[in-house]
Short mmCIF file of C-alpha atoms and ligand atoms in Angstrom, two decimals:
data_model
loop_
_atom_site.label_atom_id
_atom_site.label_comp_id
_atom_site.label_asym_id
_atom_site.label_seq_id
_atom_site.Cartn_x
_atom_site.Cartn_y
_atom_site.Cartn_z
CA MET A 109 72.65 -26.82 108.30
CA GLY A 110 76.03 -27.95 110.49
CA GLY A 111 77.20 -24.79 111.42
CA TRP A 112 73.04 -24.36 112.70
CA ALA A 113 73.05 -27.33 114.70
CA LEU A 114 76.15 -25.96 116.12
CA GLY A 115 75.28 -22.81 117.33
CA ILE A 116 71.75 -24.53 118.86
CA SER A 117 74.13 -27.17 120.45
CA GLY A 118 76.15 -24.27 121.99
CA ALA A 119 73.41 -22.05 123.34
CA ILE A 120 72.27 -25.04 124.74
CA VAL A 121 75.46 -25.41 126.37
CA ALA A 122 75.71 -21.73 127.56
CA VAL A 123 72.04 -21.59 129.23
CA ALA A 124 72.91 -25.10 130.59
CA ALA A 125 76.46 -23.30 132.44
CA VAL A 126 74.53 -20.16 133.04
CA ALA A 127 71.55 -22.10 135.19
CA TRP A 128 74.22 -24.56 137.12
CA ALA A 129 76.25 -21.35 137.90
CA THR A 130 73.23 -19.74 139.03
CA ARG A 131 72.20 -22.53 140.93
CA GLY A 132 75.50 -22.51 142.76
CA LEU A 133 74.89 -18.90 143.14
CA LEU A 134 71.15 -19.19 145.46
CA ARG A 135 73.29 -22.08 147.20
CA CYS A 136 75.84 -19.63 148.29
CA LEU A 137 73.03 -17.17 148.70
CA SER A 138 70.99 -19.20 150.68
CA VAL A 139 74.03 -20.05 153.29
CA LEU A 140 74.93 -16.66 153.62
CA ARG A 141 71.39 -15.65 154.26
CA GLN A 142 71.76 -18.76 157.25
CA ILE A 143 75.18 -17.40 158.16
CA GLU A 144 73.45 -13.82 158.53
CA ARG A 145 70.64 -15.19 160.64
CA GLY A 146 72.98 -16.87 162.98
CA LEU A 147 74.83 -13.91 163.65
CA SER A 148 71.71 -11.77 164.17
CA SER A 149 70.87 -14.91 166.59
CA LEU A 150 74.20 -14.19 168.24
CA GLY A 151 73.54 -10.52 168.51
CA GLN A 152 69.76 -11.05 170.31
CA GLY A 153 70.92 -13.87 172.71
CA ARG A 154 68.82 -16.19 170.77
CA PRO A 155 70.04 -19.74 169.90
CA ILE A 156 72.00 -20.32 166.50
CA ARG A 157 71.00 -23.12 164.06
CA PRO A 158 74.06 -24.54 162.44
CA THR A 159 73.93 -23.76 158.54
CA ARG A 160 75.53 -27.64 158.20
CA THR A 161 76.05 -26.83 154.60
CA ARG A 162 78.57 -29.00 152.46
CA ALA A 163 78.94 -26.07 149.77
CA PRO A 164 81.92 -25.98 148.37
CA GLY A 165 84.46 -23.15 148.04
CA PRO A 166 85.26 -20.20 150.25
CA VAL A 167 81.51 -20.00 151.29
CA GLY A 168 80.81 -23.26 152.04
CA ARG A 169 84.52 -23.04 153.81
CA LEU A 170 82.83 -20.10 155.66
CA ALA A 171 79.64 -21.21 156.46
CA ARG A 172 81.71 -24.36 158.15
CA THR A 173 83.88 -22.03 160.13
CA PHE A 174 81.32 -19.99 161.34
CA ASP A 175 79.63 -23.73 162.18
CA ALA A 176 82.38 -24.51 164.35
CA VAL A 177 83.14 -21.32 166.51
CA ALA A 178 79.01 -20.49 166.43
CA PRO A 179 78.68 -22.32 169.80
CA GLU A 180 81.95 -21.09 171.73
CA LEU A 181 81.05 -17.50 170.52
CA GLN A 182 77.22 -18.18 171.43
CA GLU A 183 78.59 -18.80 175.04
CA ARG A 184 81.01 -15.93 175.27
CA ILE A 185 78.61 -13.34 174.36
CA GLY A 186 75.99 -15.19 177.01
CA ARG A 187 79.01 -15.28 179.73
CA LEU A 188 79.49 -11.67 178.89
CA SER A 189 75.75 -10.57 179.30
CA ARG A 190 75.57 -12.25 182.39
CA ASP A 191 78.71 -10.14 183.38
CA VAL A 192 77.26 -6.96 182.55
CA GLU A 193 73.69 -7.83 183.97
CA GLN A 194 75.65 -8.54 187.25
CA LEU A 195 77.44 -5.40 187.35
CA ARG A 196 74.39 -3.43 186.99
CA VAL A 197 72.51 -5.08 189.90
CA VAL A 198 75.76 -4.25 191.97
CA LEU A 199 76.18 -0.58 190.99
CA GLY A 200 72.38 -0.24 191.15
CA GLY A 201 72.29 -1.89 194.71
CA MET A 202 75.30 0.35 196.04
CA ALA A 203 74.49 3.12 198.36
CA GLU A 204 77.03 5.28 196.37
CA GLY A 205 76.68 7.36 193.29
CA VAL A 206 78.36 5.91 189.97
CA ILE A 207 78.76 7.71 187.06
CA ALA A 208 80.72 6.85 183.78
CA ILE A 209 81.52 9.66 181.20
CA ASP A 210 83.07 9.66 177.93
CA SER A 211 86.03 12.21 177.29
CA ARG A 212 83.69 14.57 176.14
CA ARG A 213 81.97 14.73 179.51
CA ARG A 214 78.88 12.71 177.77
CA LEU A 215 76.58 10.30 180.43
CA LEU A 216 77.62 6.77 179.57
CA PHE A 217 76.05 5.28 183.17
CA ALA A 218 75.01 6.32 186.34
CA ASN A 219 73.22 3.83 189.17
CA THR A 220 70.10 4.41 190.92
CA SER A 221 72.27 6.21 193.99
CA ALA A 222 73.71 8.94 191.27
CA ASP A 223 69.95 9.16 189.76
CA GLN A 224 68.37 9.97 193.13
CA LEU A 225 71.26 12.62 194.52
CA PHE A 226 71.14 14.38 191.23
CA GLY A 227 67.50 13.90 189.74
CA LEU A 228 69.15 13.01 186.30
CA GLY A 229 66.13 11.19 185.05
CA PRO A 230 65.91 8.26 182.37
CA GLN A 231 66.46 9.91 179.26
CA ALA A 232 70.53 11.46 180.95
CA VAL A 233 72.54 8.93 179.28
CA GLY A 234 74.24 10.36 175.98
CA ARG A 235 73.96 13.93 177.18
CA LEU A 236 76.28 16.34 178.78
CA LEU A 237 77.28 15.68 182.52
CA PRO A 238 77.48 19.89 182.92
CA GLU A 239 73.97 20.04 181.51
CA LEU A 240 72.81 17.48 183.78
CA ILE A 241 74.46 18.60 186.90
CA ARG A 242 75.23 22.32 187.64
CA SER A 243 77.62 22.05 190.07
CA PRO A 244 80.81 23.87 189.29
CA GLN A 245 82.14 21.70 191.86
CA ILE A 246 81.65 18.33 190.46
CA GLN A 247 83.05 20.33 187.04
CA GLU A 248 86.01 20.52 188.82
CA ALA A 249 85.56 16.94 190.04
CA VAL A 250 86.29 15.86 186.35
CA ASP A 251 88.18 17.87 184.69
CA ALA A 252 90.75 16.67 187.99
CA THR A 253 89.96 13.19 186.86
CA LEU A 254 90.38 13.57 183.46
CA ALA A 255 93.50 15.26 183.69
CA GLY A 256 95.14 12.13 185.25
CA PRO A 257 96.53 9.72 185.49
CA GLU A 258 96.41 9.67 189.50
CA THR A 259 92.89 8.98 190.89
CA TYR A 260 90.90 12.02 192.59
CA ARG A 261 90.34 11.99 195.87
CA GLY A 262 88.35 14.74 197.22
CA GLU A 263 85.35 16.47 199.51
CA ILE A 264 82.66 18.49 198.25
CA VAL A 265 79.78 20.26 199.75
CA LEU A 266 77.08 20.89 197.70
CA PRO A 267 74.67 23.27 198.28
CA SER A 268 70.62 22.72 198.47
CA ARG A 269 70.21 24.60 195.45
CA GLU A 270 72.92 22.12 193.28
CA ILE A 271 70.92 18.82 194.41
CA ILE A 272 67.79 17.67 192.64
CA PRO A 273 65.08 17.20 193.85
CA ARG A 274 66.45 19.68 196.73
CA GLN A 275 67.35 18.78 199.82
CA MET A 276 69.80 20.15 202.47
CA SER A 277 72.95 20.72 201.38
CA ARG A 278 75.05 17.52 201.14
CA VAL A 279 79.04 16.38 202.12
CA LEU A 280 80.12 14.21 199.47
CA ALA A 281 83.39 12.19 199.17
CA VAL A 282 84.25 12.02 195.45
CA HIS A 283 86.77 9.01 193.96
CA GLY A 284 87.34 9.60 190.36
CA ALA A 285 89.05 7.05 188.08
CA LEU A 286 90.28 7.36 184.45
CA LEU A 287 88.66 4.45 181.97
CA PRO A 288 91.32 2.30 180.75
CA GLY A 289 91.75 2.99 176.78
CA PRO A 290 95.04 4.02 174.51
CA THR A 291 93.35 7.37 174.96
CA PRO A 292 91.49 8.22 178.11
CA ALA A 293 88.30 6.52 177.22
CA GLY A 294 86.38 8.44 179.94
CA ALA A 295 86.22 8.57 183.62
CA VAL A 296 84.53 7.12 186.05
CA LEU A 297 83.28 8.62 189.23
CA VAL A 298 81.76 7.64 192.37
CA PHE A 299 80.03 9.58 195.36
CA HIS A 300 79.56 8.47 198.62
CA ASP A 301 77.52 10.65 200.84
CA VAL A 302 79.24 11.36 204.33
CA THR A 303 76.78 14.31 205.26
CA GLU A 304 75.98 11.99 208.78
CA LEU A 305 79.14 11.03 209.13
CA ARG A 306 80.68 14.60 208.95
CA ARG A 307 77.17 15.73 211.36
CA LEU A 308 78.29 13.02 213.59
CA GLU A 309 81.84 13.95 213.62
CA ARG A 310 80.71 17.68 214.27
CA MET A 311 78.46 16.57 217.08
CA ARG A 312 81.33 14.25 218.77
CA GLN A 313 84.01 16.90 218.87
CA ASP A 314 81.11 19.66 220.35
CA PHE A 315 80.57 16.84 222.59
CA VAL A 316 84.33 16.76 223.92
CA ALA A 317 84.45 20.92 224.05
CA ASN A 318 81.50 20.57 225.75
CA VAL A 319 82.45 17.89 228.51
CA SER A 320 86.03 19.39 228.65
CA HIS A 321 84.22 23.01 229.78
CA GLU A 322 81.76 22.25 231.89
CA LEU A 323 84.41 20.01 233.96
CA LYS A 324 87.02 22.82 233.90
CA THR A 325 84.68 25.24 235.37
CA PRO A 326 83.95 23.75 238.65
CA LEU A 327 87.51 22.63 238.60
CA ALA A 328 88.73 26.45 238.31
CA SER A 329 86.42 27.61 241.03
CA ILE A 330 87.47 24.59 243.56
CA LYS A 331 90.87 25.50 242.66
CA ALA A 332 90.87 29.10 243.05
CA TYR A 333 88.86 28.78 246.76
CA THR A 334 91.54 26.15 247.46
CA GLU A 335 94.40 28.45 247.03
CA THR A 336 92.87 31.23 248.76
CA LEU A 337 91.87 29.19 251.44
CA LEU A 338 95.53 28.08 251.83
CA ASP A 339 97.37 31.56 251.16
CA TRP A 340 95.11 33.55 253.95
CA ALA A 341 91.48 32.70 254.37
CA LEU A 342 91.99 28.93 255.90
CA HIS A 343 91.71 30.91 259.76
CA ASP A 344 89.68 33.75 258.42
CA GLU A 345 86.08 32.40 259.99
CA ASN A 346 84.76 35.61 258.46
CA VAL A 347 85.12 33.50 254.77
CA ASN A 348 86.35 30.05 255.38
CA VAL A 349 83.26 28.56 255.62
CA ARG A 350 81.72 30.24 252.90
CA PHE A 351 84.50 28.96 250.79
CA LEU A 352 84.37 25.65 252.33
CA ASN A 353 80.89 25.80 250.86
CA ARG A 354 81.22 26.77 247.56
CA ILE A 355 84.01 23.73 247.31
CA GLU A 356 81.26 21.12 248.34
CA GLU A 357 78.97 23.19 245.63
CA GLN A 358 81.68 22.71 243.07
CA ALA A 359 82.23 19.04 243.82
CA ASP A 360 78.40 18.30 243.72
CA ARG A 361 78.27 19.82 240.15
CA LEU A 362 81.59 18.00 239.15
CA ASN A 363 79.57 14.51 241.07
CA GLN A 364 76.45 15.21 239.39
CA LEU A 365 77.93 16.11 235.63
CA ILE A 366 80.08 13.06 235.60
CA LEU A 367 76.65 10.63 236.93
CA ASP A 368 74.72 12.28 234.04
CA LEU A 369 77.29 11.78 231.61
CA LEU A 370 77.91 7.87 232.89
CA SER A 371 74.09 7.76 232.58
CA LEU A 372 73.86 9.18 229.17
CA ALA A 373 76.24 7.01 227.82
CA ARG A 374 75.05 3.88 229.24
CA LEU A 375 71.66 5.10 227.53
CA GLU A 376 73.35 5.96 224.33
CA SER A 377 75.20 2.71 223.92
CA GLY A 378 71.98 1.15 224.57
CA HIS A 379 73.60 -0.83 228.00
CA GLU A 380 71.38 0.02 230.27
CA VAL A 381 69.37 -2.86 231.46
CA PHE A 382 65.88 -1.87 232.20
CA GLN A 383 63.69 -4.33 233.26
CA HIS A 384 60.21 -2.78 231.37
CA GLY A 385 56.85 -4.43 232.59
CA PRO A 386 53.45 -3.84 234.09
CA LEU A 387 53.53 -0.90 236.52
CA ALA A 388 51.45 0.72 238.76
CA VAL A 389 52.47 4.42 237.38
CA SER A 390 50.15 6.39 240.11
CA ALA A 391 52.33 5.25 242.71
CA VAL A 392 55.39 6.28 240.81
CA VAL A 393 54.10 9.97 240.53
CA GLU A 394 52.82 10.40 244.22
CA THR A 395 56.26 9.41 245.48
CA CYS A 396 58.37 12.09 242.58
CA ILE A 397 55.83 14.72 243.88
CA GLU A 398 56.91 14.14 247.62
CA THR A 399 60.39 13.93 246.97
CA HIS A 400 60.44 17.36 245.39
CA ARG A 401 57.85 18.82 247.49
CA GLY A 402 60.39 20.50 250.35
CA ARG A 403 62.57 22.20 247.46
CA ALA A 404 59.12 23.36 246.12
CA GLU A 405 58.05 24.35 249.33
CA ALA A 406 61.10 26.52 249.99
CA LYS A 407 60.41 28.66 246.71
CA GLU A 408 56.54 29.12 247.84
CA LEU A 409 56.02 27.27 244.80
CA ASP A 410 52.22 25.45 244.97
CA LEU A 411 52.97 21.74 243.70
CA ARG A 412 49.75 20.31 242.69
CA LEU A 413 49.39 16.64 241.53
CA ASP A 414 45.95 15.51 239.71
CA LEU A 415 45.73 11.72 239.12
CA GLY A 416 42.49 11.77 236.97
CA PRO A 417 41.46 9.22 235.80
CA VAL A 418 44.43 7.01 236.50
CA GLY A 419 44.02 4.77 239.47
CA GLU A 420 46.08 2.49 241.38
CA SER A 421 45.17 -0.21 239.13
CA THR A 422 46.43 1.77 235.93
CA LEU A 423 49.28 -0.11 234.16
CA ILE A 424 51.87 0.92 232.07
CA VAL A 425 54.99 -1.15 230.40
CA ALA A 426 57.89 0.57 231.74
CA ASP A 427 61.03 0.39 234.47
CA GLU A 428 60.16 2.07 237.46
CA GLU A 429 63.65 3.40 238.28
CA ALA A 430 63.39 4.98 234.83
CA VAL A 431 60.05 6.65 234.91
CA HIS A 432 61.28 8.05 238.51
CA GLN A 433 64.15 9.68 236.20
CA ILE A 434 62.02 11.18 233.56
CA LEU A 435 59.47 12.70 236.24
CA ASP A 436 62.16 13.64 239.03
CA ASN A 437 63.89 15.68 235.50
CA LEU A 438 61.00 17.15 234.74
CA ILE A 439 60.06 18.18 237.97
CA ASP A 440 63.10 19.49 239.14
CA ASN A 441 63.42 21.75 235.94
CA ALA A 442 59.93 23.05 236.50
CA ILE A 443 61.23 24.26 240.29
CA LYS A 444 64.44 25.44 238.87
CA TYR A 445 62.76 27.40 235.95
CA THR A 446 59.91 28.70 238.32
CA PRO A 447 60.30 32.25 239.95
CA GLU A 448 58.98 32.23 243.41
CA ARG A 449 55.16 31.63 244.50
CA GLY A 450 54.77 30.35 240.92
CA TRP A 451 52.94 26.74 240.37
CA ILE A 452 53.94 23.52 238.93
CA SER A 453 51.28 20.89 238.31
CA VAL A 454 51.38 17.55 237.27
CA ALA A 455 48.26 15.72 235.60
CA CYS A 456 47.46 12.56 234.33
CA ARG A 457 45.55 11.56 231.52
CA LEU A 458 44.14 8.08 229.60
CA THR A 459 43.89 7.33 226.04
CA ASP A 460 43.49 3.82 224.75
CA ASP A 461 47.15 3.28 224.27
CA ALA A 462 48.93 5.91 226.73
CA VAL A 463 48.93 7.23 229.96
CA GLU A 464 49.93 11.25 229.00
CA LEU A 465 51.45 12.70 232.47
CA ASP A 466 51.64 16.83 231.62
CA VAL A 467 54.11 18.53 233.85
CA ALA A 468 53.55 22.02 233.59
CA ASP A 469 54.73 25.22 235.07
CA SER A 470 54.28 28.85 235.87
CA GLY A 471 57.67 29.79 234.76
CA ILE A 472 60.40 31.77 232.89
CA GLY A 473 59.40 29.71 229.75
CA ILE A 474 61.24 28.82 226.71
CA PRO A 475 61.57 31.02 223.35
CA ARG A 476 60.31 29.30 220.42
CA ASP A 477 63.31 29.08 218.61
CA ASP A 478 65.15 27.25 221.33
CA LEU A 479 62.52 25.17 221.94
CA PRO A 480 63.29 22.03 219.14
CA ARG A 481 66.99 22.03 220.76
CA VAL A 482 65.95 21.39 224.51
CA PHE A 483 66.65 18.01 224.25
CA GLU A 484 70.10 17.76 222.84
CA ARG A 485 72.82 17.01 224.78
CA PHE A 486 74.62 20.46 226.46
CA TYR A 487 71.76 22.32 225.07
CA ARG A 488 70.54 25.36 227.91
CA VAL A 489 68.60 28.39 226.60
CA ASP A 490 70.83 30.45 229.18
CA LYS A 491 73.91 28.70 230.20
CA ALA A 492 74.81 30.85 233.18
CA ARG A 493 71.87 30.50 234.64
CA SER A 494 71.58 26.80 234.52
CA ARG A 495 74.94 26.58 236.04
CA GLU A 496 73.40 28.74 238.42
CA MET A 497 71.09 26.63 239.44
CA GLY A 498 72.82 23.46 239.58
CA GLY A 499 72.17 22.61 235.87
CA THR A 500 74.49 19.89 233.79
CA GLY A 501 72.47 20.90 230.37
CA LEU A 502 72.26 16.73 230.26
CA GLY A 503 68.94 16.29 232.18
CA LEU A 504 66.22 16.65 229.02
CA SER A 505 68.39 14.59 227.10
CA ILE A 506 68.73 11.38 229.80
CA VAL A 507 64.49 12.06 229.51
CA LYS A 508 64.76 11.58 225.89
CA HIS A 509 66.22 8.92 225.92
CA LEU A 510 64.73 6.59 228.90
CA ILE A 511 61.63 7.48 227.17
CA GLN A 512 62.60 6.23 223.75
CA SER A 513 63.67 3.38 225.78
CA ILE A 514 60.09 2.51 226.80
CA GLY A 515 58.12 2.90 223.54
CA GLY A 516 57.16 6.72 224.71
CA GLN A 517 57.12 10.35 223.31
CA ILE A 518 57.80 13.34 224.74
CA THR A 519 56.43 16.72 223.49
CA VAL A 520 57.06 20.56 224.95
CA GLU A 521 55.00 23.99 224.50
CA SER A 522 56.14 26.88 225.82
CA ARG A 523 55.46 30.40 225.79
CA VAL A 524 58.37 32.77 227.37
CA GLY A 525 57.25 34.62 230.85
CA GLU A 526 54.30 32.50 231.04
CA GLY A 527 55.27 28.87 231.06
CA THR A 528 56.15 25.67 229.78
CA ARG A 529 54.33 22.01 229.67
CA PHE A 530 55.91 18.90 229.14
CA THR A 531 53.76 16.19 227.74
CA VAL A 532 54.93 12.53 228.22
CA GLN A 533 53.26 9.51 227.11
CA LEU A 534 53.90 6.18 228.47
CA PRO A 535 52.39 2.98 226.63
CA ARG A 536 49.59 0.95 228.60
CA TYR A 537 50.04 -2.42 229.74
CA LYS A 538 47.44 -4.73 227.70
CA PRO A 539 46.96 -8.25 229.64
CA GLY A 540 46.96 -11.11 226.67
P1 ADP B 238 69.37 21.88 232.81
O1 ADP B 238 70.42 20.80 233.58
O2 ADP B 238 70.49 23.07 232.12
O3 ADP B 238 68.43 22.23 233.03
P2 ADP B 238 68.27 20.20 230.96
O4 ADP B 238 68.33 19.41 230.06
O5 ADP B 238 67.45 19.61 232.04
O6 ADP B 238 69.61 21.09 230.96
O7 ADP B 238 67.12 21.43 230.34
C1 ADP B 238 68.00 22.52 229.09
C2 ADP B 238 67.29 23.62 228.66
O8 ADP B 238 65.64 23.67 228.71
C3 ADP B 238 67.81 24.25 230.50
O9 ADP B 238 68.69 24.67 230.46
C4 ADP B 238 66.86 25.46 230.55
O10 ADP B 238 66.85 26.43 229.47
C5 ADP B 238 65.29 24.62 229.02
N1 ADP B 238 64.23 24.26 230.30
C6 ADP B 238 64.41 23.11 230.66
N2 ADP B 238 63.30 22.92 231.52
C7 ADP B 238 62.56 23.86 231.69
C8 ADP B 238 61.41 24.74 231.87
N3 ADP B 238 60.49 23.97 232.54
N4 ADP B 238 61.44 25.99 232.16
C9 ADP B 238 62.10 26.92 231.17
N5 ADP B 238 63.08 26.22 230.63
C10 ADP B 238 63.54 24.97 230.42
#
């Protein structure tokens, strides 16, 4: 009987011990679950609820440590995510394309500009760069960057077929640097589109070369005639006046060139001050026609004016001197490039918003391929002919700038051997 009772009490003690141990274990588990929930909140940027447990033992200590460091941890993670977001916004707003790759050339990041430049698309992260951008030159830049340790600097010309979507070819300045890490963790490459910059540089170089050439030609003539006069021709009445006339012509040409260059420079820099205001256009057109009548008659050209619906009260918004210069240049060209006994017509039309002026001629015309370029500085279909006529190759670019400053438009149509028509639209004055 005594042994039986002992057995029962032993079993009760054992059950109580197991129950006590189980309760402790469940408490530990609950604390651990609270910590796990806290960590997952931390990961998702949600506020953490402290465990506030007083449980004893290692789990209790872990929970209290967690409670102590959690606010600091939360603050740091918050700051880190804000920094990452800021960085993303800054990189996203950059005009330069930025891509980051790992050491195996997998794309880690590409900003919006890089996306647009290379047409990367939303699924690009994680894919191999050579699959995304099929450009041997970019791969060379990547190789050179990954070979390190110096930063890579280079300039590449991407043909249009290597750019998606296919636009015109682009010139890119590339900067590549290794991403820091024990072994290079990858590289970051920055692509700066310098296409426009290089185009402007080329234009500037061409311009300087053109100006030097244009100045040198008349100067060389003046020098040659002067030397000949000094050598032997000064007192030879058969040639001396002719040579002096040539010198005067070339000096006039130089003068015209310098005036045109100054005028163009002022227009391009925006320093030309115009007084655009209400202007009776018919009076200006009539004055211009009369200025050129003598030259037209000398070539037996029929110079006609048709004012059409444009009367004395038709007003445009423009500076009088600017409109003079536009018409002078166009009529002067028409006279220059129309053979004798041809015709030149200046005709006016009205639209709701503009006065349209046609300056047409029955001259030599402009080949189709040259038409889009005639407004460029120094562009001439036939250089020798233009020079012979006293042209500088700057007239139409001055015209274009003047019209732009007025807020108008100019277009040209032409057929070789039949004639040319320039149409100018100038904004009408609308009172009130
Ligand atoms: P230029 O001083 O040589 O006349 P412009 O800038 O005025 O320079 O004109 C540029 C070129 O456009 C000319 O060299 C000429 O080849 C062509 N061009 C301009 N107007 C006419 C026209 N009415 N008929 C034929 N060609 C023209």
